[in-house]
Coordinates of C-alpha atoms in Angstrom, one line a residue:
X1 CA 52.9 -33.8 18.5
X2 CA 51.3 -31.5 16.1
X3 CA 50.0 -32.7 13.1
X4 CA 48.8 -30.5 9.8
X5 CA 46.7 -31.3 6.8
X6 CA 48.7 -32.0 3.5
X7 CA 48.6 -29.2 1.1
X8 CA 48.7 -31.8 -1.7
X9 CA 47.0 -35.1 -1.7
X10 CA 47.5 -37.9 -3.7
X11 CA 45.0 -39.2 -6.5
X12 CA 42.0 -40.7 -5.8
X13 CA 42.9 -43.6 -7.1
X14 CA 46.5 -44.1 -5.5
X15 CA 44.7 -43.6 -2.0
X16 CA 41.9 -46.3 -3.0
X17 CA 45.0 -48.4 -4.6
X18 CA 47.7 -47.8 -1.7
X19 CA 44.4 -49.2 1.3
X20 CA 43.8 -52.2 -1.5
X21 CA 41.9 -51.1 -3.8
X22 CA 38.9 -50.8 -2.1
X23 CA 35.5 -52.1 -3.7
X24 CA 32.9 -49.3 -4.0
X25 CA 29.9 -50.7 -1.5
X26 CA 32.8 -50.8 1.4
X27 CA 33.9 -47.2 0.3
X28 CA 31.1 -46.3 0.2
X29 CA 29.9 -47.3 4.3
X30 CA 33.0 -46.3 5.2
X31 CA 32.3 -43.0 4.3
X32 CA 28.5 -42.6 5.0
X33 CA 27.4 -41.5 1.1
X34 CA 25.8 -43.1 -1.6
X35 CA 27.5 -46.0 -4.0
X36 CA 26.5 -43.4 -7.1
X37 CA 28.2 -41.0 -5.2
X38 CA 31.4 -43.0 -4.9
X39 CA 30.9 -43.7 -8.0
X40 CA 31.1 -40.6 -9.6
X41 CA 33.9 -39.8 -7.8
X42 CA 35.4 -42.3 -9.0
X43 CA 35.3 -41.1 -12.4
X44 CA 36.1 -37.9 -12.1
X45 CA 38.9 -38.7 -10.9
X46 CA 38.4 -36.7 -7.5
X47 CA 36.4 -36.5 -4.4
X48 CA 35.4 -33.4 -2.1
X49 CA 39.1 -31.7 0.2
X50 CA 37.0 -33.1 2.8
X51 CA 36.9 -36.4 1.8
X52 CA 40.3 -36.8 0.8
X53 CA 41.3 -35.8 4.0
X54 CA 39.7 -39.0 5.2
X55 CA 41.1 -41.3 2.7
X56 CA 44.3 -40.0 3.3
X57 CA 45.1 -40.3 6.8
X58 CA 44.6 -44.1 6.5
X59 CA 47.4 -44.3 4.1
X60 CA 51.2 -45.3 4.5
X61 CA 51.5 -41.8 4.1
X62 CA 48.9 -40.6 6.4
X63 CA 49.4 -43.0 9.1
X64 CA 53.2 -42.5 8.1
X65 CA 52.7 -38.9 10.2

């Protein structure tokens, strides 16, 4: 079965909520970035597409695909 990346993604906060509202430190460690970077993304309400895709595949929606 071929998996294709989604064209549109849920909002960053929506995905984080689905993942159990991970705290900044856990998320930064999981993604290999600094806590400052994660805080900046959360404040902006978005992250680079690669990050959004990585998070998407761990959400309920991503796992169901």
